[in-house]
Amino acid sequence: MDNKIVTLWENDTNNSATQDNLDYEMDTNSDSAQNNGNGKSAVRIPVAVRVQHASKTYGAGPEVLKNLSMTIEKGTIYSLLGSSGCGKTTLLSCIVGIRKLDSGEISVFGGEPGSRESGIPGKRVGFMPQENSLYNDFSINESMQYFAALYDMSGHDLRESRDFLVKFLDLPDPERSIGTLSGGQKRRVSLALSLIHSPELLILDPTVGIDPLLRENIWNHLLSLVAKKNTTVIITTHYTEEARPSNKIGLMRGGRLITESSPQELLAQHETNSLENIVLKLCKNDSMDIDNPHVQNRRISAIATITSIGKITYRKFSSAGSIQYKPYESTTSFQRIKALVGKNYVVMTRNLILLLFMMIVPATQVLVICLAIGNDPKPMWMGVVNHELNYTSCPILDPASKQGEGCDVENLSCKFLAEIPTDTIYLRDYATDELARDAVKAGKVWGFFTFPKNWSDNLYERASAAGTIENETLRGSYVKMEMDYSNKQISYAIKSEIYDAFEIFLKDVLVKCGFYEGLAESPIQYVDPVYGTDDTDFKEFISPGVLVAIMLFFPLCSTAVSYIWDKKQGTLERSMVAGVQSWEIMASLLLTEGVVVVIQCIFSFSIILYLFNIEILGSTSLAVGITLLMGLGGVSMGQC
Ligand SMILES: Nc1ncnc2c1ncn2[C@@H]1O[C@H](COP(=O)(O)OP(=O)(O)OP(=O)(O)O)[C@@H](O)[C@H]1O
C-alpha cells in the first residue's frame, strides 16, 4: 500500500447514466504509469470491492469481523486465507449483500451491495457457497436452466455455456438428477452454476472436495477469465500453496486482516519459497502480538494512518479522465418471478403423488370431519325402570299400538316411550333403579327413566286439573331421568329427543281427551329461523369453520416446509445472491401454490355441496372468495 495513493473518483453527474460507479486505486509503480498532476506517475486501477472498517457480530456472540479493511482491484484474483472460523464466509456474505455489517462500509463496483448501482446481488456476481446449495430433485440441466433464467440468459448463451462447463468440469450427463451425484460431482455442479453467466465478480467459497487435477484446471480457467474477460475473483482456500497464482493474498485471523499483499511480495519479504511457511509464521507472530499492547497500539495507529491517507487523497473524479463503461442492466422482477415460477413448477411436479395428496387433503379432512363428528349421534341406549307396569316391559312399545283411539289414559308411560324415535334412542328395561344405575356406570346405557307407580293417573290429573292439583299428585307425575353427562354432545342429543317426544305424546293425550293441545307446549315459542333450519345438523355448523381452518393451515404448512427446506439446503441463499428478493419469492409462490389452493377449494366445495348437501345461504362467490383468500393467506404466512 505504501507506493499507492488511494483515489476515489466521483461520477460526472452529466454522464452518470453511461458510467460505472467504480472507484480507482492509483498504482504509482506501474510501467505504464501516467502523470497524475502532482508529480507522481500513476495507473488508475479500478477497484471492484472495497471494504472499510467492517465489523460484524452474530447476536450476543463475539465479534466475527473486527475493523477489517481490504481492497480488491478489478480483473484480479484475490485469495482469502485464514483458519476455520476466522470470518471468511461472513465477510463474503456481506460482500454479496446477503448479510449486513454492524458498522463499516462495503462498496462493490462503486455501490453498496443491495443498491442499484452495484448490481449486487444480481447477475454481476457468481457465487459458489460453502455448502453445495443445489436442488437434489433437479437434474444438472434443470439447475442450469433455473439460474440462466434468473440471469435472463438467452437459450443460445445457455447451451454454449452449459456445453463448455460440462466438458471443462467433467460433469456427468446433464440429465442426471443431482441427488444421484457423488460429493465431488456436486461440488463441480455448484461451481458450474456460479460460472454459467460469466459474471464480472466471481466468489468461490471454498474449493474443497475437488480433486487436485481439476483444481489446477480451475485455477487455469480463473486466470484465463481474468485475462480475457477482466473478471474479478475472490476465492477462499485452505490450500495455501494453491494461492500462488493469485494477484493478492489476504490473510485473516480472528476477524482481522493481518496481511494483504501479492504472493511475490510476501515471498520476497520473508525470503522463502513457501507460502505455507509464511502463513504459519504470520499467524504465530500474530498470536504473540495479540497479547502485546504496544504492538496492538501500533497496529491500530497503522490502520488509522492508512485510513487517513485514504481520506486525504480521495479526490473528485473528472469526466475528462473517466473510462466509459456500459450502463449496468439488472434483470427485472418479472424475469426473476418467471424463473422462480418455473422452478416451483418443477419442484411441485417432481413428486406428483405428494402434489395430488396436497390437493385432496382439505377435501378429505372436511369429508372425515363431517362423517365422524358432523352427524347426530346414534344409537344412544337408555334404560327404563317402569314402576307403573310392575317392572315389566311395555306391551305397546310396538309402534302400531301408538294409534289407539279415544281418551285412553292407561299406561301412558308406554305411549310416551313409543314416541321416542327408535332410530336414535334404543330402550332397555331394568327391574330396579339400582340395576339401571349400574348399567349407566358400566357404560351400557347413557341414562335411565324412572316412571313412578300411577304415573298415568297423576299425569292426567295434572294436565286436566291444574290449579287444584295436590303436591303428591304433582310429584307422582314426574318422570325422573338419571343421566351420564360425561359426553356433552350425547347427553344434549338425548335431552332434545326426549323433550320433543314428550311434547308430541302429551299433545296427543290432551287432544284425545278433549283438552287444548297448546297446554303441552312450552311458553317459549321458536318461530321461523332467520338463518338455517330448526333442525340444522352439526355438520352444517362445523363444515365452514373446518374448511377455512384447513385452507389456511395446509398451504401454510406446505409453503413453510418448502421455504425452510430451500433455506436449509442453501438454495434460497444462492437465489438471493442471483438477485432474487423476498417479495419475488412470495409472488412466485402465490402463483404456483395459488393453483393448488384453487384445486383444493374446488374439491372441498364439491364435497360440502354435493356429497353432504350443505346449502350456502349467502353469496356462493363470497364464500368461495373468502376460502381462496384464506388459502393464499396461508401461503403468505408460510413464508414469514
Ligand atoms: N449464522 C451464524 N450465527 C451465529 N454465528 C455464526 C453464524 N455464522 C457464522 N458464525 C460464527 O462466526 C464465526 C465465523 O464464521 P465463518 O463461517 O465466517 O468462518 P470461516 O472463516 O468461513 O470458516 P470456515 O473456513 O470453516 O468456513 C464462527 O465462529 C462461526 O461460528
Short mmCIF file of C-alpha atoms and ligand atoms in Angstrom, two decimals, residues 56-59 61-65 80-93 99 130-131 205-206 236-238 252 255, ligand 1:
data_model
loop_
_atom_site.label_atom_id
_atom_site.label_comp_id
_atom_site.label_asym_id
_atom_site.label_seq_id
_atom_site.Cartn_x
_atom_site.Cartn_y
_atom_site.Cartn_z
CA LYS A 56 -19.93 -7.77 12.45
CA THR A 57 -21.33 -9.74 15.38
CA TYR A 58 -23.94 -12.51 15.34
CA GLY A 59 -26.45 -11.83 18.11
CA GLY A 61 -21.75 -13.68 20.28
CA PRO A 62 -18.18 -12.41 19.92
CA GLU A 63 -17.16 -10.02 17.14
CA VAL A 64 -16.66 -12.05 13.93
CA LEU A 65 -15.27 -9.17 11.82
CA LEU A 80 -8.65 -15.06 1.14
CA LEU A 81 -6.75 -17.29 3.53
CA GLY A 82 -7.34 -17.97 7.18
CA SER A 83 -8.10 -20.69 9.67
CA SER A 84 -11.56 -22.13 10.07
CA GLY A 85 -13.97 -19.77 11.82
CA CYS A 86 -11.90 -16.60 11.25
CA GLY A 87 -14.81 -14.95 9.42
CA LYS A 88 -14.13 -15.53 5.70
CA THR A 89 -17.66 -16.72 4.86
CA THR A 90 -19.18 -13.93 6.93
CA LEU A 91 -17.14 -11.34 5.03
CA LEU A 92 -18.10 -12.84 1.65
CA SER A 93 -21.79 -12.97 2.55
CA ARG A 99 -25.73 -10.09 5.31
CA GLN A 130 -19.55 -23.20 1.12
CA GLU A 131 -22.33 -25.79 1.02
CA ASP A 205 -16.04 -20.30 -1.00
CA PRO A 206 -14.13 -22.73 -0.99
CA THR A 236 -11.19 -18.72 -0.10
CA THR A 237 -8.95 -21.70 0.21
CA HIS A 238 -7.33 -23.81 2.86
CA MET A 252 -7.43 -13.29 8.03
CA GLY A 255 -11.92 -11.44 12.17
N1 LIG B 1 -25.39 -17.56 11.39
C1 LIG B 1 -24.50 -17.52 12.36
N2 LIG B 1 -24.90 -17.33 13.64
C2 LIG B 1 -24.01 -17.29 14.64
N3 LIG B 1 -22.69 -17.43 14.48
C3 LIG B 1 -22.23 -17.64 13.25
C4 LIG B 1 -23.11 -17.70 12.12
N4 LIG B 1 -22.37 -17.90 11.00
C5 LIG B 1 -21.09 -17.97 11.41
N5 LIG B 1 -20.99 -17.82 12.76
C6 LIG B 1 -19.77 -17.80 13.57
O1 LIG B 1 -18.94 -16.78 13.05
C7 LIG B 1 -17.58 -17.22 13.07
C8 LIG B 1 -17.02 -17.07 11.67
O2 LIG B 1 -17.69 -18.00 10.83
P1 LIG B 1 -17.37 -18.09 9.26
O3 LIG B 1 -18.29 -19.10 8.68
O4 LIG B 1 -17.43 -16.71 8.70
O5 LIG B 1 -15.88 -18.62 9.29
P2 LIG B 1 -14.97 -19.14 8.08
O6 LIG B 1 -13.70 -18.41 8.19
O7 LIG B 1 -15.69 -19.05 6.81
O8 LIG B 1 -14.78 -20.65 8.50
P3 LIG B 1 -14.52 -21.91 7.51
O9 LIG B 1 -13.18 -21.73 6.91
O10 LIG B 1 -14.58 -23.07 8.43
O11 LIG B 1 -15.61 -21.90 6.52
C9 LIG B 1 -17.58 -18.64 13.58
O12 LIG B 1 -17.24 -18.61 14.95
C10 LIG B 1 -19.00 -19.10 13.42
O13 LIG B 1 -19.32 -19.99 14.44
#
